[in-house]
Amino acid sequence: MILMNKKLQVFVSSTYIDLIEERKIAVQAILNAGHIPAGMELFSTGKSQMKTIQKWIDESDVYMLILGGRYGTVEPKSGKSYTQLEYEYACSKKIPVFAILLSETLITLKKHNRTKAS
């Protein structure tokens, strides 16, 4: 069997402000493994933000999801966080997902947010 040294593009998704250090560590680990990190900090915000993110996810080989204690910024039209929209999009495109759960607090916050929205 011949193994090829293919570089994988890994899209890193998470809330941002609360997980800056964790994202840096993930990006460094991806680089150390010889692969290519991609993430939302590379994009400018605006109306086409989700389209740009979707394009990057489409071009990625793996979707890495880092979950902490925040639900994240909510996209007004859907009422869902950008992180959730990214995850759902990656799943819909059948891109392999690798998830890291840093805190079970997220589950409580998400339930609380749903209760408030109801």
Short mmCIF file of C-alpha atoms in Angstrom, two decimals:
data_model
loop_
_atom_site.label_atom_id
_atom_site.label_comp_id
_atom_site.label_asym_id
_atom_site.label_seq_id
_atom_site.Cartn_x
_atom_site.Cartn_y
_atom_site.Cartn_z
CA MET A 1 0.00 0.00 0.00
CA ILE A 2 1.32 3.43 -0.96
CA LEU A 3 0.54 6.21 1.50
CA MET A 4 0.31 9.72 0.15
CA ASN A 5 1.26 12.71 2.25
CA LYS A 6 -1.90 14.70 1.58
CA LYS A 7 -2.33 17.93 3.47
CA LEU A 8 -5.83 18.23 4.89
CA GLN A 9 -7.63 21.53 5.32
CA VAL A 10 -9.26 21.62 8.76
CA PHE A 11 -12.01 24.16 9.39
CA VAL A 12 -11.91 25.20 13.08
CA SER A 13 -15.28 26.27 14.47
CA SER A 14 -16.14 27.62 17.90
CA THR A 15 -17.36 30.70 19.64
CA TYR A 16 -14.52 33.17 19.42
CA ILE A 17 -13.86 35.54 22.34
CA ASP A 18 -14.09 32.88 25.05
CA LEU A 19 -11.99 30.32 23.16
CA ILE A 20 -9.18 32.38 21.62
CA GLU A 21 -6.46 30.39 23.39
CA GLU A 22 -8.09 27.04 22.61
CA ARG A 23 -8.36 28.01 18.94
CA LYS A 24 -4.67 29.00 18.89
CA ILE A 25 -3.74 25.62 20.37
CA ALA A 26 -5.92 23.79 17.82
CA VAL A 27 -4.45 25.78 14.91
CA GLN A 28 -0.91 25.09 16.14
CA ALA A 29 -1.67 21.35 16.47
CA ILE A 30 -3.07 21.30 12.92
CA LEU A 31 0.06 23.06 11.62
CA ASN A 32 2.35 20.75 13.63
CA ALA A 33 0.60 17.76 12.02
CA GLY A 34 1.41 19.25 8.60
CA HIS A 35 -2.13 20.25 7.73
CA ILE A 36 -3.86 23.54 6.88
CA PRO A 37 -6.12 25.33 9.38
CA ALA A 38 -9.06 27.48 8.29
CA GLY A 39 -11.43 29.43 10.52
CA MET A 40 -13.76 32.35 10.87
CA GLU A 41 -11.08 34.72 12.17
CA LEU A 42 -9.87 34.86 8.56
CA PHE A 43 -13.14 36.40 7.38
CA SER A 44 -14.64 39.84 7.66
CA THR A 45 -18.15 40.11 9.02
CA GLY A 46 -21.08 41.16 6.90
CA LYS A 47 -24.07 39.94 4.97
CA SER A 48 -22.03 37.44 2.97
CA GLN A 49 -20.27 36.02 6.06
CA MET A 50 -22.20 32.72 6.00
CA LYS A 51 -21.63 32.31 2.26
CA THR A 52 -17.89 32.80 2.77
CA ILE A 53 -17.85 30.37 5.69
CA GLN A 54 -19.81 27.79 3.66
CA LYS A 55 -17.31 28.11 0.81
CA TRP A 56 -14.42 27.47 3.21
CA ILE A 57 -16.24 24.51 4.77
CA ASP A 58 -16.89 23.12 1.26
CA GLU A 59 -13.16 23.31 0.55
CA SER A 60 -12.19 21.70 3.87
CA ASP A 61 -11.53 18.01 4.44
CA VAL A 62 -12.41 18.03 8.15
CA TYR A 63 -14.61 20.20 10.38
CA MET A 64 -13.27 20.64 13.94
CA LEU A 65 -15.82 21.89 16.47
CA ILE A 66 -14.63 23.24 19.82
CA LEU A 67 -17.48 23.68 22.31
CA GLY A 68 -17.14 25.72 25.49
CA GLY A 69 -19.63 27.52 27.70
CA ARG A 70 -21.14 30.04 25.26
CA TYR A 71 -23.79 29.49 22.59
CA GLY A 72 -22.31 32.26 20.46
CA THR A 73 -23.46 35.14 18.33
CA VAL A 74 -26.94 34.53 16.93
CA GLU A 75 -27.59 35.01 13.23
CA PRO A 76 -30.78 37.11 13.14
CA LYS A 77 -32.55 35.36 10.27
CA SER A 78 -32.35 31.79 11.65
CA GLY A 79 -32.17 32.53 15.38
CA LYS A 80 -29.27 30.06 15.61
CA SER A 81 -25.66 30.76 16.50
CA TYR A 82 -23.12 30.99 13.70
CA THR A 83 -21.31 28.05 15.27
CA GLN A 84 -24.47 25.93 15.12
CA LEU A 85 -25.11 26.98 11.52
CA GLU A 86 -21.54 26.06 10.58
CA TYR A 87 -21.90 22.66 12.24
CA GLU A 88 -25.25 21.94 10.57
CA TYR A 89 -23.83 22.97 7.20
CA ALA A 90 -20.75 20.73 7.58
CA CYS A 91 -23.02 17.80 8.52
CA SER A 92 -25.30 18.47 5.54
CA LYS A 93 -22.24 18.30 3.26
CA LYS A 94 -21.12 15.04 4.96
CA ILE A 95 -17.76 16.53 5.92
CA PRO A 96 -16.12 14.49 8.71
CA VAL A 97 -16.68 16.23 12.07
CA PHE A 98 -14.27 16.12 15.00
CA ALA A 99 -15.74 17.69 18.16
CA ILE A 100 -14.13 18.66 21.45
CA LEU A 101 -16.36 19.44 24.43
CA LEU A 102 -14.55 21.65 26.94
CA SER A 103 -17.46 22.19 29.33
CA GLU A 104 -20.85 20.67 29.96
CA THR A 105 -22.06 24.20 30.80
CA LEU A 106 -22.89 24.65 27.10
CA ILE A 107 -25.76 22.18 27.40
CA THR A 108 -27.30 24.16 30.25
CA LEU A 109 -26.88 27.49 28.43
CA LYS A 110 -28.38 26.13 25.23
CA LYS A 111 -31.41 24.78 27.09
CA HIS A 112 -31.75 28.14 28.87
CA ASN A 113 -31.59 30.03 25.55
CA ARG A 114 -34.25 27.80 24.05
CA THR A 115 -36.49 28.34 27.07
CA LYS A 116 -36.07 32.13 26.80
CA ALA A 117 -36.85 32.07 23.08
CA SER A 118 -40.00 29.97 23.56
#
